[in-house]
Coordinates of C-alpha atoms and ligand atoms in Angstrom, one line a residue:
M56 CA -29.5 55.6 129.2
S57 CA -28.3 58.3 126.9
N58 CA -28.9 62.0 127.3
Y59 CA -29.4 62.5 123.6
K60 CA -32.7 63.4 121.9
L61 CA -34.0 63.1 118.4
G62 CA -34.8 66.2 116.2
L63 CA -32.9 69.1 114.7
D64 CA -33.6 71.4 117.7
F65 CA -31.4 69.1 119.9
A66 CA -28.6 69.2 117.4
L67 CA -28.7 73.0 117.3
E68 CA -28.7 73.0 121.1
L69 CA -25.6 70.8 121.2
D70 CA -23.8 73.1 118.7
K71 CA -24.7 76.1 120.8
A72 CA -23.3 74.6 123.9
D73 CA -20.1 73.4 122.1
T74 CA -17.1 75.5 123.2
L75 CA -15.1 74.4 120.1
S76 CA -17.8 75.2 117.5
S77 CA -15.9 78.3 116.3
Y78 CA -13.0 76.2 115.0
R79 CA -15.2 75.0 112.1
N80 CA -14.7 78.6 110.7
Q81 CA -11.0 78.0 110.6
F82 CA -11.4 75.3 107.9
H83 CA -12.4 75.3 104.3
I84 CA -15.5 73.1 104.0
P85 CA -16.1 71.7 100.5
K86 CA -19.4 72.7 98.9
D87 CA -22.1 70.6 97.2
I88 CA -23.5 71.4 93.8
D89 CA -25.9 73.9 95.3
G90 CA -23.1 75.8 97.0
N91 CA -23.9 74.6 100.5
D92 CA -21.4 73.1 102.9
C93 CA -21.0 69.3 102.3
I94 CA -21.6 67.0 105.2
Y95 CA -17.9 66.0 105.3
M96 CA -17.4 62.7 107.1
T97 CA -14.0 61.7 105.7
G98 CA -11.5 63.5 107.8
N99 CA -10.2 60.0 108.6
S100 CA -9.1 59.8 104.9
L101 CA -8.1 63.3 104.1
G102 CA -8.5 66.1 106.7
L103 CA -9.8 69.5 105.6
Q104 CA -7.5 72.4 104.9
P105 CA -7.1 75.0 107.7
K106 CA -7.6 78.5 106.3
K107 CA -4.2 79.5 107.7
T108 CA -2.3 76.9 105.8
K109 CA -2.0 79.0 102.6
A110 CA -0.3 81.8 104.5
Y111 CA 2.1 79.4 106.2
V112 CA 3.1 77.8 102.9
Y113 CA 3.2 81.2 101.2
Q114 CA 5.7 82.5 103.8
E115 CA 8.2 79.8 102.9
L116 CA 7.7 80.4 99.1
E117 CA 8.3 84.1 99.8
D118 CA 11.4 83.5 101.8
W119 CA 12.7 81.1 99.2
A120 CA 12.0 83.7 96.5
T121 CA 13.7 86.6 98.3
L122 CA 16.5 84.7 100.2
G123 CA 17.4 81.6 98.2
V124 CA 19.8 79.4 100.0
E125 CA 20.1 82.0 102.8
G126 CA 16.6 80.9 103.9
H127 CA 18.2 78.0 105.7
F128 CA 19.4 80.6 108.3
N129 CA 17.6 83.8 107.6
A130 CA 14.0 82.8 106.7
K131 CA 11.4 84.1 109.2
N132 CA 11.3 80.4 110.3
P133 CA 14.8 79.3 109.5
W134 CA 14.7 76.0 107.5
L135 CA 17.7 74.5 109.2
N136 CA 15.8 73.6 112.3
Y137 CA 12.3 74.0 111.1
H138 CA 11.4 70.4 112.0
E139 CA 12.3 70.8 115.6
S140 CA 9.3 72.8 116.7
L141 CA 7.1 70.4 114.8
G142 CA 8.6 67.4 116.7
E143 CA 7.7 69.1 120.0
H144 CA 4.2 70.0 118.9
M145 CA 3.6 66.6 117.4
A146 CA 4.9 64.9 120.6
R147 CA 2.1 66.7 122.6
V148 CA -0.5 65.4 120.1
V149 CA 0.6 61.7 120.5
G150 CA 1.6 61.8 124.1
A151 CA 5.3 61.5 123.8
K152 CA 8.5 63.3 124.9
P153 CA 10.0 65.7 122.3
V154 CA 13.1 63.4 122.1
E155 CA 10.8 60.6 120.9
V156 CA 9.2 62.2 118.0
V157 CA 10.3 63.4 114.6
V158 CA 8.4 64.5 111.4
M159 CA 9.9 62.9 108.3
N160 CA 9.4 60.8 105.2
T161 CA 6.0 59.2 104.6
L162 CA 4.1 56.6 106.7
T163 CA 4.9 53.4 104.9
A164 CA 8.5 54.6 104.4
N165 CA 8.7 55.1 108.2
L166 CA 7.4 51.7 108.9
H167 CA 10.2 50.3 106.8
F168 CA 12.8 52.4 108.5
M169 CA 11.5 51.3 111.9
M170 CA 11.7 47.7 110.8
V171 CA 15.3 48.1 109.8
S172 CA 15.9 48.9 113.4
F173 CA 13.3 46.9 115.3
Y174 CA 12.8 43.8 113.1
Q175 CA 16.0 41.8 113.7
P176 CA 14.9 38.3 112.9
T177 CA 16.9 35.2 113.9
K178 CA 16.6 31.6 112.6
T179 CA 14.1 30.8 115.3
R180 CA 12.5 34.1 116.1
Y181 CA 11.5 35.8 112.8
K182 CA 7.7 36.0 112.5
I183 CA 5.7 39.2 112.4
L184 CA 2.3 39.4 113.9
I185 CA -0.3 41.9 112.5
E186 CA -4.0 42.3 112.8
A187 CA -6.0 40.3 110.2
D188 CA -7.7 43.5 108.9
A189 CA -4.5 45.5 108.7
F190 CA -4.3 48.3 106.1
P191 CA -2.9 46.8 102.9
S192 CA 0.2 49.0 102.8
D193 CA 1.2 47.7 106.2
K194 CA 0.7 44.1 105.2
Y195 CA 2.7 44.6 102.0
A196 CA 5.5 46.3 103.9
V197 CA 5.7 43.5 106.4
E198 CA 5.6 40.8 103.8
S199 CA 8.4 42.5 101.9
Q200 CA 10.5 42.8 105.1
L201 CA 10.1 39.0 105.6
K202 CA 11.2 38.4 102.0
H203 CA 14.1 40.8 102.3
H204 CA 15.4 38.7 105.2
G205 CA 15.0 35.5 103.3
F206 CA 11.8 34.2 104.9
D207 CA 8.6 33.0 103.3
A208 CA 6.0 35.7 103.7
K209 CA 3.2 33.1 104.2
D210 CA 5.0 31.2 106.9
G211 CA 6.4 34.3 108.5
L212 CA 3.1 36.3 108.9
I213 CA 0.8 35.6 111.8
L214 CA -2.6 37.1 111.7
W215 CA -4.6 38.2 114.8
K216 CA -8.1 37.5 113.6
A217 CA -11.5 38.3 114.9
R218 CA -13.5 35.2 115.9
K219 CA -15.7 33.6 113.3
G220 CA -18.8 35.7 112.6
E221 CA -17.3 38.6 114.5
E222 CA -15.7 41.8 113.4
L223 CA -13.5 42.9 116.3
A224 CA -10.3 41.4 117.5
I225 CA -10.0 40.4 121.1
S226 CA -7.0 40.9 123.4
D227 CA -7.4 37.4 124.9
D228 CA -6.9 35.9 121.5
L229 CA -3.7 37.8 121.0
E230 CA -2.6 36.6 124.4
A231 CA -3.4 33.0 123.3
I232 CA -1.3 33.4 120.1
L233 CA 1.6 34.7 122.1
E234 CA 1.3 31.9 124.6
T235 CA 1.8 29.3 121.9
Q236 CA 3.9 31.1 119.3
G237 CA 5.4 34.1 121.2
N238 CA 9.0 32.7 121.1
E239 CA 8.9 32.7 117.2
I240 CA 7.6 36.3 116.9
A241 CA 10.2 39.0 116.4
L242 CA 7.8 41.9 115.9
I243 CA 4.2 42.8 116.6
L244 CA 2.9 45.6 114.3
I245 CA -0.7 46.7 114.9
G246 CA -2.9 49.6 113.7
A247 CA -3.6 51.5 116.9
V248 CA -7.0 52.4 115.5
N249 CA -8.1 49.9 112.9
Y250 CA -8.9 51.7 109.6
Y251 CA -11.8 49.4 108.8
T252 CA -13.6 48.8 112.1
G253 CA -12.5 51.9 113.9
Q254 CA -11.5 49.7 116.9
Y255 CA -9.0 51.4 119.2
F256 CA -6.7 48.8 120.8
D257 CA -5.3 48.9 124.2
L258 CA -1.7 49.8 123.2
K259 CA -0.3 49.4 126.7
R260 CA -1.7 45.9 127.1
I261 CA -0.5 44.8 123.7
T262 CA 2.9 46.2 124.4
Q263 CA 3.2 44.5 127.8
L264 CA 2.1 41.2 126.3
G265 CA 4.6 41.5 123.4
H266 CA 7.5 42.4 125.7
K267 CA 6.7 39.6 128.1
H268 CA 7.2 37.2 125.2
G269 CA 10.4 39.0 123.9
C270 CA 8.8 40.6 120.9
M271 CA 9.4 44.2 119.7
V272 CA 6.1 46.1 119.5
G273 CA 5.2 48.9 117.1
F274 CA 2.0 50.7 116.1
D275 CA 0.7 52.3 113.0
C276 CA -1.1 55.3 114.3
A277 CA -2.5 56.6 111.0
H278 CA -6.0 56.5 112.3
G279 CA -5.0 57.4 115.9
A280 CA -2.9 60.6 115.6
G281 CA -5.1 63.6 116.2
N282 CA -8.1 61.3 117.0
V283 CA -7.5 59.5 120.2
A284 CA -5.2 60.0 123.3
L285 CA -2.4 57.7 122.2
N286 CA -0.1 58.2 125.2
L287 CA 2.7 56.7 123.2
H288 CA 5.4 57.1 125.8
D289 CA 3.3 55.5 128.5
S290 CA 2.3 52.7 126.2
G291 CA 5.9 51.6 126.2
A292 CA 5.8 50.7 122.5
D293 CA 9.1 50.5 120.8
F294 CA 8.1 52.6 117.9
A295 CA 5.1 54.1 116.0
A296 CA 4.5 55.9 112.7
W297 CA 1.6 57.9 111.4
C298 CA 0.6 60.1 108.5
T299 CA -0.4 63.7 108.8
Y300 CA -3.0 64.0 106.1
K301 CA -5.9 62.2 107.9
Y302 CA -6.9 63.7 111.3
L303 CA -3.9 66.0 111.3
N304 CA -5.2 68.0 108.3
S305 CA -1.8 68.7 106.8
G306 CA -2.6 68.1 103.1
P307 CA -2.5 65.2 100.6
G308 CA 0.7 63.1 100.9
S309 CA 2.1 65.4 103.5
I310 CA 5.1 64.0 105.4
A311 CA 4.6 61.7 108.4
G312 CA 5.3 61.4 112.1
C313 CA 7.5 58.8 113.8
F314 CA 8.0 57.8 117.4
I315 CA 10.9 55.9 118.9
H316 CA 10.7 55.2 122.6
E317 CA 13.1 57.0 124.8
R318 CA 14.7 53.7 125.9
H319 CA 16.2 53.5 122.4
A320 CA 17.0 57.2 122.1
Y321 CA 20.7 56.9 123.0
N322 CA 21.4 53.4 121.7
K323 CA 24.0 53.8 119.0
N324 CA 24.2 50.1 118.3
L325 CA 20.8 49.7 116.9
N326 CA 20.8 48.8 113.2
R327 CA 19.5 51.7 111.1
Y328 CA 19.7 53.4 107.8
T329 CA 21.4 56.7 108.1
G330 CA 22.0 59.9 106.1
W331 CA 23.5 63.3 106.8
W332 CA 20.4 64.3 108.8
S333 CA 21.0 61.5 111.3
H334 CA 24.4 63.0 112.0
N335 CA 25.3 65.3 114.9
K336 CA 23.9 68.8 114.1
E337 CA 27.0 70.6 115.4
T338 CA 29.3 69.0 112.8
R339 CA 26.8 68.1 110.1
F340 CA 28.1 70.7 107.7
K341 CA 31.8 70.0 108.2
M342 CA 31.1 67.2 105.8
R343 CA 34.3 65.3 106.3
D344 CA 33.8 64.0 109.8
E345 CA 33.2 60.4 110.6
F346 CA 29.5 59.6 111.2
D347 CA 28.4 60.7 114.6
Q348 CA 24.9 59.5 115.5
L349 CA 22.3 62.1 116.6
P350 CA 20.4 60.9 119.6
G351 CA 16.6 60.6 119.8
A352 CA 14.0 60.1 117.0
E353 CA 15.8 62.8 114.9
G354 CA 18.6 60.3 114.6
W355 CA 16.5 58.3 112.2
Q356 CA 16.2 61.2 109.6
L357 CA 18.0 60.8 106.4
S358 CA 17.5 63.9 104.4
N359 CA 17.0 67.6 104.8
P360 CA 13.2 67.9 105.1
P361 CA 10.6 69.3 102.7
I362 CA 9.8 72.8 104.1
L363 CA 6.6 73.4 102.1
S364 CA 5.0 70.2 103.5
M365 CA 6.2 71.1 106.9
A366 CA 4.6 74.6 106.7
A367 CA 1.2 72.9 106.2
I368 CA 1.9 70.6 109.2
K369 CA 2.9 73.6 111.3
A370 CA -0.3 75.5 110.5
S371 CA -2.4 72.5 111.5
L372 CA -0.4 71.6 114.7
N373 CA -0.8 75.2 115.9
I374 CA -4.6 74.6 116.0
F375 CA -4.2 71.3 117.8
N376 CA -1.9 72.8 120.4
E377 CA -4.3 75.7 120.9
V378 CA -7.2 73.4 121.5
G379 CA -5.4 70.5 123.2
M380 CA -6.2 66.8 122.7
E381 CA -8.1 66.6 125.9
K382 CA -10.9 69.0 124.9
L383 CA -10.9 67.7 121.4
I384 CA -11.5 64.1 122.6
K385 CA -14.2 65.3 125.0
K386 CA -16.1 66.8 122.1
S387 CA -15.3 63.8 119.9
K388 CA -16.9 61.4 122.3
K389 CA -20.1 63.5 122.5
L390 CA -20.3 63.9 118.7
T391 CA -19.7 60.2 118.0
G392 CA -22.0 59.2 120.8
Y393 CA -24.7 61.4 119.1
L394 CA -24.1 59.8 115.8
E395 CA -24.4 56.3 117.4
F396 CA -27.7 57.3 119.1
L397 CA -29.2 58.6 115.8
L398 CA -28.1 55.5 113.8
K399 CA -29.5 53.1 116.4
D400 CA -32.8 54.9 116.0
L401 CA -32.8 53.6 112.3
G402 CA -33.3 50.1 113.7
E403 CA -30.9 47.2 114.2
D404 CA -32.4 45.3 111.3
T405 CA -31.3 48.1 108.9
I406 CA -27.9 49.0 110.1
K407 CA -25.2 47.4 112.4
I408 CA -22.4 49.5 113.8
I409 CA -19.2 47.4 113.7
T410 CA -17.1 49.8 115.7
P411 CA -17.0 49.1 119.5
H412 CA -19.7 50.7 121.6
N413 CA -17.3 51.6 124.4
P414 CA -16.0 55.2 123.8
E415 CA -12.6 54.1 125.2
E416 CA -12.3 51.6 122.4
R417 CA -12.8 53.9 119.5
G418 CA -12.1 57.3 118.1
C419 CA -14.5 59.4 116.2
Q420 CA -15.1 57.0 113.3
L421 CA -18.1 54.7 113.2
S422 CA -18.1 51.9 110.6
I423 CA -21.7 51.1 109.6
A424 CA -22.7 47.9 107.9
V425 CA -26.0 48.5 106.0
K426 CA -28.2 45.5 105.3
N427 CA -28.6 44.6 101.6
A428 CA -26.7 47.7 100.6
D429 CA -24.4 48.1 97.6
K430 CA -22.3 50.9 96.4
S431 CA -25.3 52.7 94.9
L432 CA -26.1 53.8 98.5
H433 CA -22.8 55.5 98.7
N434 CA -23.4 57.2 95.4
K435 CA -26.8 58.4 96.5
L436 CA -25.2 59.8 99.7
T437 CA -22.7 61.7 97.6
E438 CA -25.4 63.1 95.4
A439 CA -27.1 64.3 98.6
G440 CA -24.0 66.2 99.6
V441 CA -22.7 63.7 102.1
I442 CA -19.0 62.8 101.7
S443 CA -18.5 59.4 103.3
D444 CA -16.3 56.4 102.6
W445 CA -17.4 53.1 101.1
R446 CA -15.8 49.7 101.9
E447 CA -16.9 46.5 100.2
P448 CA -19.2 44.7 100.7
N449 CA -21.6 47.0 102.6
V450 CA -19.8 49.3 105.0
I451 CA -19.9 53.1 105.2
R452 CA -17.2 54.7 107.3
C453 CA -18.2 58.0 108.9
A454 CA -15.9 60.1 110.9
P455 CA -17.4 63.2 112.5
V456 CA -14.2 65.2 113.3
P457 CA -14.5 67.4 116.4
L458 CA -12.4 70.2 115.0
Y459 CA -14.7 71.0 112.1
N460 CA -17.8 68.8 112.2
S461 CA -20.9 70.0 114.0
F462 CA -23.8 68.2 115.7
Q463 CA -25.9 69.6 112.8
D464 CA -23.6 67.7 110.3
V465 CA -24.3 64.5 112.2
Y466 CA -28.0 65.2 112.3
Y467 CA -28.2 65.8 108.5
L468 CA -26.0 62.8 107.7
V469 CA -28.4 60.5 109.4
E470 CA -31.5 62.3 108.0
R471 CA -30.2 61.9 104.5
L472 CA -29.2 58.3 105.0
K473 CA -32.7 57.6 106.4
A474 CA -34.3 59.3 103.4
I475 CA -32.3 57.2 101.0
L476 CA -32.9 53.9 102.9
N477 CA -36.7 54.6 102.9
D478 CA -36.8 55.6 99.3
Ligands
PLP112 C1 -3.6 55.8 105.5 C2 -2.8 54.6 105.9 C3 -1.6 54.3 105.3 C4 -1.1 55.0 104.0 O1 0.2 55.0 103.9 P1 1.1 56.1 103.1 O2 2.5 55.6 103.2 O3 0.8 57.4 103.8 O4 0.5 56.1 101.7 C5 -0.9 53.2 105.7 N1 -1.3 52.5 106.8 C6 -2.5 52.8 107.5 C7 -2.9 52.0 108.7 C8 -3.3 53.9 107.0 O5 -4.4 54.2 107.7

């Protein structure tokens, strides 16, 4: 039995009772052609801009203008160790220790850097296991790693598939794959929250299964960071990587996050690519020293980082730290549960929600298969001021984001969808 009710009044009631509702005003909401707020449901693709971001970026532009190179030491937020506070704030968002997290590079680049360290194939153990519906970039990255090490990408790739006629992958099937082929698998790389189905996997269980069979385990958290309680440290995963432009609202192409478990933090023997930013901070600028490995996730950095991008991340993370993931997730469950309730009222013969029903197995995104629909449905939604995401053949992905989406947004999303479907 759900406690939700139909009708606009109920949406307004929920908004009124929502202690996080004021955060919407801290974001720029795109407008439709009539100048009204869009129903923005694509925070899973590109998060909205916090109003504070401009000032944060502007501060760095100002310091660069007035200080030039001295900004490394004398900027209001000295650039030299700018990334350190970000690492700490980011660690809280993903449930890790500060030593385990660094903000650097971009997501796919970080996956490659992680594989340099954690994909160490041998003649007999060289395969990589991914989920069948993995994000294309991850699949391409993994295939290229196999080739790079001289393996055939088809032979080396093992797919964890949903059962025939089903959409969601089941842990028991993963266990079965590992029972039979575990000793050939060097690395398991899974999207923590699958981008297509919205399924949030049990990271701890997957990690334990993988480790039991001697595999390294990493997660792509692009759809998890800022969306679900990842608890990366407790999951025991060897590594994880995520972008900051989806739920973390840090701007298109903004630099990414990376997690390396504490157990690897002080291991200087791990294979890795290095640069001057992976070198001991105390002697980095002496320039002539032998390489001296920096401990922790920071030891995977290569270059001095892009401050303008980091300023946008800092602006966003300050909001996350003020709210805290716990409160955010609490609202998220309520908001997505409400969306699910309204969608179900449209009738199971019209729509089918692919995403798991269990709130512990999903974040805020619901992937909705619409019977007999084609892309014109998506275009009509866009005309009606609803920004959603279309995936062939018939799936709309909607992500009501607890930081800036309201219960009213969810109400109007479903009302407009209903109007189009009944047209
Ligand atoms: C968004 C996304 C990417 C994008 O990778 P970039 O390197 O940031 O372009 C990769 N993997 C997953 C799972 C994603 O959701």
